[in-house]
Short mmCIF file of C-alpha atoms in Angstrom, two decimals:
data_model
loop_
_atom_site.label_atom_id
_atom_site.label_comp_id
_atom_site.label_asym_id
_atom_site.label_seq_id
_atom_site.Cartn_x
_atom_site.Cartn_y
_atom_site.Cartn_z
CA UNK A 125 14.36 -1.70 41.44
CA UNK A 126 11.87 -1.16 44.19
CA UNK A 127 11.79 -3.97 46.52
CA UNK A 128 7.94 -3.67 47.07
CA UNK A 129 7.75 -4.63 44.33
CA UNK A 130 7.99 -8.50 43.00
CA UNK A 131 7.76 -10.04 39.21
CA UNK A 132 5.85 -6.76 38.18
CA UNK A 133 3.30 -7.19 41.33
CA UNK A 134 3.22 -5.06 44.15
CA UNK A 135 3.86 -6.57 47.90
CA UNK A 136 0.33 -6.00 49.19
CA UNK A 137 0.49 -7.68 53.01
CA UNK A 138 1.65 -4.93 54.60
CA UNK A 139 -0.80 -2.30 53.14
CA UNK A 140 -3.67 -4.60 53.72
CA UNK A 141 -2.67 -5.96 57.23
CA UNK A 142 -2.08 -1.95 58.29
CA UNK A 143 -5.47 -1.77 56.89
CA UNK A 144 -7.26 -4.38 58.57
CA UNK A 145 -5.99 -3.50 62.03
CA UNK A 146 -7.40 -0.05 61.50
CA UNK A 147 -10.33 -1.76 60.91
CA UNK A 148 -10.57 -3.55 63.90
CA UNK A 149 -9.39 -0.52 66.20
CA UNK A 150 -12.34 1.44 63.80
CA UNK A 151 -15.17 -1.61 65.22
CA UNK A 152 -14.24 -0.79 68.90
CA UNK A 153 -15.11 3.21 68.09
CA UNK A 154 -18.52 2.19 66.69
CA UNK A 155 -19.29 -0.18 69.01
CA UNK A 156 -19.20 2.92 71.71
CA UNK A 157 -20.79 5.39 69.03
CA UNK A 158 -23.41 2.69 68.90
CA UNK A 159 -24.27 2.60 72.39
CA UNK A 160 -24.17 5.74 73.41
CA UNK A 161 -21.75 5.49 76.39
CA UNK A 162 -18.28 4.05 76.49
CA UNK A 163 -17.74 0.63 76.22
CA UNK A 164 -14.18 -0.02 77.58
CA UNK A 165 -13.40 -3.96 76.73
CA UNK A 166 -14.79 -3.38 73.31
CA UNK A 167 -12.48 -0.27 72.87
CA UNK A 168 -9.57 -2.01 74.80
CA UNK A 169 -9.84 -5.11 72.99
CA UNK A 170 -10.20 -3.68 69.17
CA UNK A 171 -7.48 -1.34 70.29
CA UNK A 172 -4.89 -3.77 71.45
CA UNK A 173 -5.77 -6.47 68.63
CA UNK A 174 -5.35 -3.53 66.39
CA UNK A 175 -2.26 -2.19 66.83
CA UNK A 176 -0.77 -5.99 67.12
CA UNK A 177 -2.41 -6.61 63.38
CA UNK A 178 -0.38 -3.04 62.29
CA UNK A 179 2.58 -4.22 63.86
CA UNK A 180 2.32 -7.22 61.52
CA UNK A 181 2.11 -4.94 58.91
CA UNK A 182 4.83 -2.92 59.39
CA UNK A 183 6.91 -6.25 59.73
CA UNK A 184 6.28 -7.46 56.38
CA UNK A 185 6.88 -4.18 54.83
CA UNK A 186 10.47 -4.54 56.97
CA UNK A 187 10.99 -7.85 54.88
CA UNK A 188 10.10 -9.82 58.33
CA UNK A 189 7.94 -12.38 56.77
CA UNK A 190 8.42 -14.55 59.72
CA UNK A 191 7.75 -12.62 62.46
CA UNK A 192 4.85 -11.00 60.70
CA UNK A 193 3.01 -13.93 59.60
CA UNK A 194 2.99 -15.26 63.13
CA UNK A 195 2.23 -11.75 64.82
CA UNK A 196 -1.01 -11.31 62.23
CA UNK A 197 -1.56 -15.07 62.52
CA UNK A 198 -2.36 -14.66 66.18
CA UNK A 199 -4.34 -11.65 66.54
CA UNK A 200 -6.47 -12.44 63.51
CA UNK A 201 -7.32 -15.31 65.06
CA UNK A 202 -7.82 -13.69 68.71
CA UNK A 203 -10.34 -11.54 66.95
CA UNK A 204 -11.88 -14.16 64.36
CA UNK A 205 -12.86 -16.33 67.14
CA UNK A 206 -14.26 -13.97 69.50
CA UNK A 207 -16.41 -12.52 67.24
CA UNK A 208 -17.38 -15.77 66.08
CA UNK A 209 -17.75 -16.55 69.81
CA UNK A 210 -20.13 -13.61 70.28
CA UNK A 211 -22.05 -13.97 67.01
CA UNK A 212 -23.35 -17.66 68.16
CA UNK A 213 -23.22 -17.77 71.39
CA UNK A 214 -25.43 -14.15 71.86
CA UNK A 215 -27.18 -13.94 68.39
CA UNK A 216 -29.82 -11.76 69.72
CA UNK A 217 -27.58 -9.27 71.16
CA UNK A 218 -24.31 -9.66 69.28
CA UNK A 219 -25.67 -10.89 65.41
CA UNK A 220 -25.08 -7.40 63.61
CA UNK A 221 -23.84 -5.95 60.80
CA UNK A 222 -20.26 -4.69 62.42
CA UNK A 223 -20.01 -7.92 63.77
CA UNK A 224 -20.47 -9.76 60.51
CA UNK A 225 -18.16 -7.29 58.53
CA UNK A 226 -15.57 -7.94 61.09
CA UNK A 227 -16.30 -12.15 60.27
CA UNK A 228 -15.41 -11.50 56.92
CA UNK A 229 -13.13 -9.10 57.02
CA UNK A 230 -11.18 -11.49 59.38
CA UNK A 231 -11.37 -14.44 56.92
CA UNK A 232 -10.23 -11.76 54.10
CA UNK A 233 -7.52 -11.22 56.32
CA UNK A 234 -6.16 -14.96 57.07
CA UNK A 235 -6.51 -15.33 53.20
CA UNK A 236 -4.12 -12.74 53.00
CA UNK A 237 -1.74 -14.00 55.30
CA UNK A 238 -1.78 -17.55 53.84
CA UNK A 239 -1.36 -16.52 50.34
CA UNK A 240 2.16 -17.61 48.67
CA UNK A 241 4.03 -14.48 48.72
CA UNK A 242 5.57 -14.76 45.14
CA UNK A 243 4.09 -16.02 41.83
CA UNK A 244 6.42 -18.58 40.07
CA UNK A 245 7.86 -17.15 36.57
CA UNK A 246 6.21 -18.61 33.56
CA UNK A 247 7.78 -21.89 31.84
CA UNK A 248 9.81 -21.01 28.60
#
């Protein structure tokens, strides 16, 4: 039997943390499209949170719950609160639609994360 596969459920962390950091690496490339020029710490910072969040990912597809809940744990949460950071602290500048998506898809994310791995079998 596959082991990706749990009580007739597919293990879905890893796809969906891999996806979310190329997500966040994907908000530093518009953020330069954007504007035109190239922004450096935005590029830097989405690419570095990133490829931490796909490291996480490839840990929980190695069976490294652990290590991967703590290594997505902490740069979902780098990245959740400084775009929260941004978003009220520089509304007029910073309050846009990447930003917002990247909000949400951060919460999305720490849902994931937080979510019991396995479903108990039903009672006979």
């Amino acid at each position: 039997m596959n082991r990706y596969i749990q009580n007739n459920r597919m293990n879905y962390r890893w796809l969906l943390t891999i996806l979310y950091g190329l997500y966040v690496i994907w908000t530093g490339l518009l953020r330069t499209i954007q504007a035109g020029e190239f922004k450096p710490n935005a590029f830097w910072f989405c690419l570095v949170t990133g490829l931490i969040a796909i490291v996480a990912g490839f840990l929980y597809r190695a069976d490294k719950n652990w290590a991967a809940t703590i290594v997505a744990s902490l740069a979902v949460t780098v990245v959740l609160l400084f775009y929260l950071n941004c978003f009220i602290t520089q509304p007029d500048k910073d309050a846009t639609y990447r930003v917002g998506l990247v909000i949400i898809a951060s919460i999305a994310q720490l849902c994931v994360i937080t979510l019991p791995k396995r479903v108990a079998p039903p009672p006979n």
